[in-house]
């Protein structure tokens, strides 16, 4: 049986003895101050073998605790045949303010609208962004990729 105590907290939990007690923010649930979501307008920070006119749409992001998840689409044209890479800004900069400490500090993938079109996404430690390493393909043809990546902000 659940016993009620004189709890006035808005968030409650049942302890191991079956007693209703106050829950602790950050331990028993994610505090509202650690939640965020919305859209942002990403921009191209750096590009290699990416033609002018390539574009990004507004991206969605959500933050739960110290993990940020981002999703969106990009329309990219390779300048010439081969691989390409580009970096976009992130909606919430890691709390250190210094950026990402290693390439594996951010991870994700992108899948394109063309056969075998994909990209690996990792942290750009120099430019504080998400770096897309795009698979090899023909130049001069625009392709759209949908992407998702995650990173830790502290």
PDB file of C-alpha atoms in Angstrom:
ATOM      1  CA  UNK A   1       0.000   0.000   0.000  1.00  0.00           C
ATOM      2  CA  UNK A   2       1.163   3.513  -0.756  1.00  0.00           C
ATOM      3  CA  UNK A   3       1.363   5.789   2.252  1.00  0.00           C
ATOM      4  CA  UNK A   4       1.145   9.543   1.820  1.00  0.00           C
ATOM      5  CA  UNK A   5       3.399  11.755   3.891  1.00  0.00           C
ATOM      6  CA  UNK A   6       3.210  15.523   4.229  1.00  0.00           C
ATOM      7  CA  UNK A   7       4.807  16.136   0.822  1.00  0.00           C
ATOM      8  CA  UNK A   8       4.255  19.499  -0.856  1.00  0.00           C
ATOM      9  CA  UNK A   9       6.544  19.024  -3.864  1.00  0.00           C
ATOM     10  CA  UNK A  10       5.056  19.155  -7.370  1.00  0.00           C
ATOM     11  CA  UNK A  11       6.975  16.017  -8.371  1.00  0.00           C
ATOM     12  CA  UNK A  12       6.533  12.848  -6.372  1.00  0.00           C
ATOM     13  CA  UNK A  13       7.913   9.336  -6.391  1.00  0.00           C
ATOM     14  CA  UNK A  14       7.332   6.155  -4.434  1.00  0.00           C
ATOM     15  CA  UNK A  15      10.366   5.110  -2.432  1.00  0.00           C
ATOM     16  CA  UNK A  16      11.440   1.495  -1.858  1.00  0.00           C
ATOM     17  CA  UNK A  17       9.204   1.307   1.253  1.00  0.00           C
ATOM     18  CA  UNK A  18       6.114   2.304  -0.711  1.00  0.00           C
ATOM     19  CA  UNK A  19       6.004   5.786   0.766  1.00  0.00           C
ATOM     20  CA  UNK A  20       5.140   8.765  -1.430  1.00  0.00           C
ATOM     21  CA  UNK A  21       8.010  11.262  -1.169  1.00  0.00           C
ATOM     22  CA  UNK A  22       9.259  14.366  -2.954  1.00  0.00           C
ATOM     23  CA  UNK A  23      11.274  13.692  -6.092  1.00  0.00           C
ATOM     24  CA  UNK A  24      14.625  15.419  -6.541  1.00  0.00           C
ATOM     25  CA  UNK A  25      15.259  17.515  -9.660  1.00  0.00           C
ATOM     26  CA  UNK A  26      18.199  16.259 -11.667  1.00  0.00           C
ATOM     27  CA  UNK A  27      18.184  12.902  -9.864  1.00  0.00           C
ATOM     28  CA  UNK A  28      14.646  11.541 -10.180  1.00  0.00           C
ATOM     29  CA  UNK A  29      13.636  13.588 -13.205  1.00  0.00           C
ATOM     30  CA  UNK A  30      15.121  16.110 -15.607  1.00  0.00           C
ATOM     31  CA  UNK A  31      14.637  19.660 -14.325  1.00  0.00           C
ATOM     32  CA  UNK A  32      12.742  22.028 -16.625  1.00  0.00           C
ATOM     33  CA  UNK A  33      15.850  24.209 -16.852  1.00  0.00           C
ATOM     34  CA  UNK A  34      17.575  21.282 -18.610  1.00  0.00           C
ATOM     35  CA  UNK A  35      14.947  21.014 -21.346  1.00  0.00           C
ATOM     36  CA  UNK A  36      14.859  23.041 -24.533  1.00  0.00           C
ATOM     37  CA  UNK A  37      13.689  22.606 -28.094  1.00  0.00           C
ATOM     38  CA  UNK A  38      13.061  24.664 -31.174  1.00  0.00           C
ATOM     39  CA  UNK A  39      14.377  25.478 -34.613  1.00  0.00           C
ATOM     40  CA  UNK A  40      17.453  27.344 -35.718  1.00  0.00           C
ATOM     41  CA  UNK A  41      18.865  28.501 -39.037  1.00  0.00           C
ATOM     42  CA  UNK A  42      22.132  26.625 -39.572  1.00  0.00           C
ATOM     43  CA  UNK A  43      24.742  28.096 -41.888  1.00  0.00           C
ATOM     44  CA  UNK A  44      27.744  26.702 -43.716  1.00  0.00           C
ATOM     45  CA  UNK A  45      30.915  27.407 -41.739  1.00  0.00           C
ATOM     46  CA  UNK A  46      33.458  25.663 -43.985  1.00  0.00           C
ATOM     47  CA  UNK A  47      33.214  23.794 -47.289  1.00  0.00           C
ATOM     48  CA  UNK A  48      35.461  21.532 -49.337  1.00  0.00           C
ATOM     49  CA  UNK A  49      34.350  20.609 -52.873  1.00  0.00           C
ATOM     50  CA  UNK A  50      30.925  22.169 -52.239  1.00  0.00           C
ATOM     51  CA  UNK A  51      29.584  24.496 -54.948  1.00  0.00           C
ATOM     52  CA  UNK A  52      28.046  27.910 -54.382  1.00  0.00           C
ATOM     53  CA  UNK A  53      24.265  27.744 -54.089  1.00  0.00           C
ATOM     54  CA  UNK A  54      24.276  24.820 -51.666  1.00  0.00           C
ATOM     55  CA  UNK A  55      21.758  25.449 -48.906  1.00  0.00           C
ATOM     56  CA  UNK A  56      20.427  24.358 -45.539  1.00  0.00           C
ATOM     57  CA  UNK A  57      16.849  24.426 -44.272  1.00  0.00           C
ATOM     58  CA  UNK A  58      15.855  25.340 -40.734  1.00  0.00           C
ATOM     59  CA  UNK A  59      16.822  22.527 -38.409  1.00  0.00           C
ATOM     60  CA  UNK A  60      15.067  21.234 -35.317  1.00  0.00           C
ATOM     61  CA  UNK A  61      16.848  20.612 -32.052  1.00  0.00           C
ATOM     62  CA  UNK A  62      16.011  19.313 -28.614  1.00  0.00           C
ATOM     63  CA  UNK A  63      18.011  19.362 -25.422  1.00  0.00           C
ATOM     64  CA  UNK A  64      17.408  16.910 -22.597  1.00  0.00           C
ATOM     65  CA  UNK A  65      19.880  17.389 -19.777  1.00  0.00           C
ATOM     66  CA  UNK A  66      23.285  17.809 -21.394  1.00  0.00           C
ATOM     67  CA  UNK A  67      22.486  15.975 -24.665  1.00  0.00           C
ATOM     68  CA  UNK A  68      21.464  17.940 -27.776  1.00  0.00           C
ATOM     69  CA  UNK A  69      19.850  16.230 -30.784  1.00  0.00           C
ATOM     70  CA  UNK A  70      19.661  18.055 -34.133  1.00  0.00           C
ATOM     71  CA  UNK A  71      17.863  17.104 -37.361  1.00  0.00           C
ATOM     72  CA  UNK A  72      17.355  18.825 -40.690  1.00  0.00           C
ATOM     73  CA  UNK A  73      18.027  18.747 -44.414  1.00  0.00           C
ATOM     74  CA  UNK A  74      20.702  20.159 -46.696  1.00  0.00           C
ATOM     75  CA  UNK A  75      20.831  20.518 -50.464  1.00  0.00           C
ATOM     76  CA  UNK A  76      24.432  20.225 -51.576  1.00  0.00           C
ATOM     77  CA  UNK A  77      26.149  20.294 -54.956  1.00  0.00           C
ATOM     78  CA  UNK A  78      29.684  18.935 -55.264  1.00  0.00           C
ATOM     79  CA  UNK A  79      31.918  21.319 -57.240  1.00  0.00           C
ATOM     80  CA  UNK A  80      33.710  18.346 -58.879  1.00  0.00           C
ATOM     81  CA  UNK A  81      33.443  14.561 -58.725  1.00  0.00           C
ATOM     82  CA  UNK A  82      34.668  12.942 -55.534  1.00  0.00           C
ATOM     83  CA  UNK A  83      34.064  13.349 -51.837  1.00  0.00           C
ATOM     84  CA  UNK A  84      32.947  16.588 -50.200  1.00  0.00           C
ATOM     85  CA  UNK A  85      32.797  17.990 -46.696  1.00  0.00           C
ATOM     86  CA  UNK A  86      31.135  20.899 -44.999  1.00  0.00           C
ATOM     87  CA  UNK A  87      30.590  22.136 -41.455  1.00  0.00           C
ATOM     88  CA  UNK A  88      27.457  23.742 -40.039  1.00  0.00           C
ATOM     89  CA  UNK A  89      27.049  25.656 -36.792  1.00  0.00           C
ATOM     90  CA  UNK A  90      25.321  24.004 -33.809  1.00  0.00           C
ATOM     91  CA  UNK A  91      22.319  25.494 -31.956  1.00  0.00           C
ATOM     92  CA  UNK A  92      23.830  25.238 -28.462  1.00  0.00           C
ATOM     93  CA  UNK A  93      27.583  25.616 -28.069  1.00  0.00           C
ATOM     94  CA  UNK A  94      29.249  23.211 -25.620  1.00  0.00           C
ATOM     95  CA  UNK A  95      29.319  24.825 -22.181  1.00  0.00           C
ATOM     96  CA  UNK A  96      33.084  24.991 -22.077  1.00  0.00           C
ATOM     97  CA  UNK A  97      32.769  27.763 -24.654  1.00  0.00           C
ATOM     98  CA  UNK A  98      35.852  26.337 -26.303  1.00  0.00           C
ATOM     99  CA  UNK A  99      34.051  23.955 -28.628  1.00  0.00           C
ATOM    100  CA  UNK A 100      34.477  20.234 -29.025  1.00  0.00           C
ATOM    101  CA  UNK A 101      37.490  18.486 -27.560  1.00  0.00           C
ATOM    102  CA  UNK A 102      37.576  15.597 -30.078  1.00  0.00           C
ATOM    103  CA  UNK A 103      35.966  14.568 -33.376  1.00  0.00           C
ATOM    104  CA  UNK A 104      33.902  11.907 -31.591  1.00  0.00           C
ATOM    105  CA  UNK A 105      32.356  14.556 -29.285  1.00  0.00           C
ATOM    106  CA  UNK A 106      29.533  14.785 -31.840  1.00  0.00           C
ATOM    107  CA  UNK A 107      28.167  11.914 -33.886  1.00  0.00           C
ATOM    108  CA  UNK A 108      25.505  11.362 -36.511  1.00  0.00           C
ATOM    109  CA  UNK A 109      24.669  10.396 -40.055  1.00  0.00           C
ATOM    110  CA  UNK A 110      22.944  11.675 -43.157  1.00  0.00           C
ATOM    111  CA  UNK A 111      21.185   9.813 -45.937  1.00  0.00           C
ATOM    112  CA  UNK A 112      20.619  11.290 -49.376  1.00  0.00           C
ATOM    113  CA  UNK A 113      17.934  11.133 -52.013  1.00  0.00           C
ATOM    114  CA  UNK A 114      20.318   9.488 -54.490  1.00  0.00           C
ATOM    115  CA  UNK A 115      21.494   5.896 -54.456  1.00  0.00           C
ATOM    116  CA  UNK A 116      24.425   5.337 -52.064  1.00  0.00           C
ATOM    117  CA  UNK A 117      24.457   8.996 -50.951  1.00  0.00           C
ATOM    118  CA  UNK A 118      25.442   9.295 -47.312  1.00  0.00           C
ATOM    119  CA  UNK A 119      27.554  11.303 -44.909  1.00  0.00           C
ATOM    120  CA  UNK A 120      29.225  10.638 -41.601  1.00  0.00           C
ATOM    121  CA  UNK A 121      28.883  13.520 -39.144  1.00  0.00           C
ATOM    122  CA  UNK A 122      31.472  14.336 -36.484  1.00  0.00           C
ATOM    123  CA  UNK A 123      32.604  17.340 -34.447  1.00  0.00           C
ATOM    124  CA  UNK A 124      34.717  19.972 -36.132  1.00  0.00           C
ATOM    125  CA  UNK A 125      37.108  20.800 -33.307  1.00  0.00           C
ATOM    126  CA  UNK A 126      38.487  23.894 -35.033  1.00  0.00           C
ATOM    127  CA  UNK A 127      35.257  25.617 -36.067  1.00  0.00           C
ATOM    128  CA  UNK A 128      32.843  24.435 -33.310  1.00  0.00           C
ATOM    129  CA  UNK A 129      30.333  22.743 -35.572  1.00  0.00           C
ATOM    130  CA  UNK A 130      29.051  19.529 -37.101  1.00  0.00           C
ATOM    131  CA  UNK A 131      31.307  18.350 -39.928  1.00  0.00           C
ATOM    132  CA  UNK A 132      29.682  16.289 -42.705  1.00  0.00           C
ATOM    133  CA  UNK A 133      32.006  13.901 -44.573  1.00  0.00           C
ATOM    134  CA  UNK A 134      30.046  13.180 -47.763  1.00  0.00           C
ATOM    135  CA  UNK A 135      30.518  10.003 -49.800  1.00  0.00           C
ATOM    136  CA  UNK A 136      32.061  10.119 -53.265  1.00  0.00           C
ATOM    137  CA  UNK A 137      29.869  11.016 -56.232  1.00  0.00           C
ATOM    138  CA  UNK A 138      29.553  13.096 -59.390  1.00  0.00           C
ATOM    139  CA  UNK A 139      30.091  16.852 -59.425  1.00  0.00           C
ATOM    140  CA  UNK A 140      27.598  19.444 -60.592  1.00  0.00           C
ATOM    141  CA  UNK A 141      24.445  17.637 -59.425  1.00  0.00           C
ATOM    142  CA  UNK A 142      22.473  18.853 -56.425  1.00  0.00           C
ATOM    143  CA  UNK A 143      21.374  16.272 -53.874  1.00  0.00           C
ATOM    144  CA  UNK A 144      19.352  16.542 -50.695  1.00  0.00           C
ATOM    145  CA  UNK A 145      20.342  14.793 -47.487  1.00  0.00           C
ATOM    146  CA  UNK A 146      18.410  14.390 -44.272  1.00  0.00           C
ATOM    147  CA  UNK A 147      20.555  14.346 -41.164  1.00  0.00           C
ATOM    148  CA  UNK A 148      20.514  13.753 -37.429  1.00  0.00           C
ATOM    149  CA  UNK A 149      23.331  14.130 -34.902  1.00  0.00           C
ATOM    150  CA  UNK A 150      23.844  14.333 -31.161  1.00  0.00           C
ATOM    151  CA  UNK A 151      26.413  15.890 -28.886  1.00  0.00           C
ATOM    152  CA  UNK A 152      27.044  16.580 -25.225  1.00  0.00           C
ATOM    153  CA  UNK A 153      27.195  20.204 -24.064  1.00  0.00           C
ATOM    154  CA  UNK A 154      29.198  19.725 -20.854  1.00  0.00           C
TER     155      UNK A 154
END
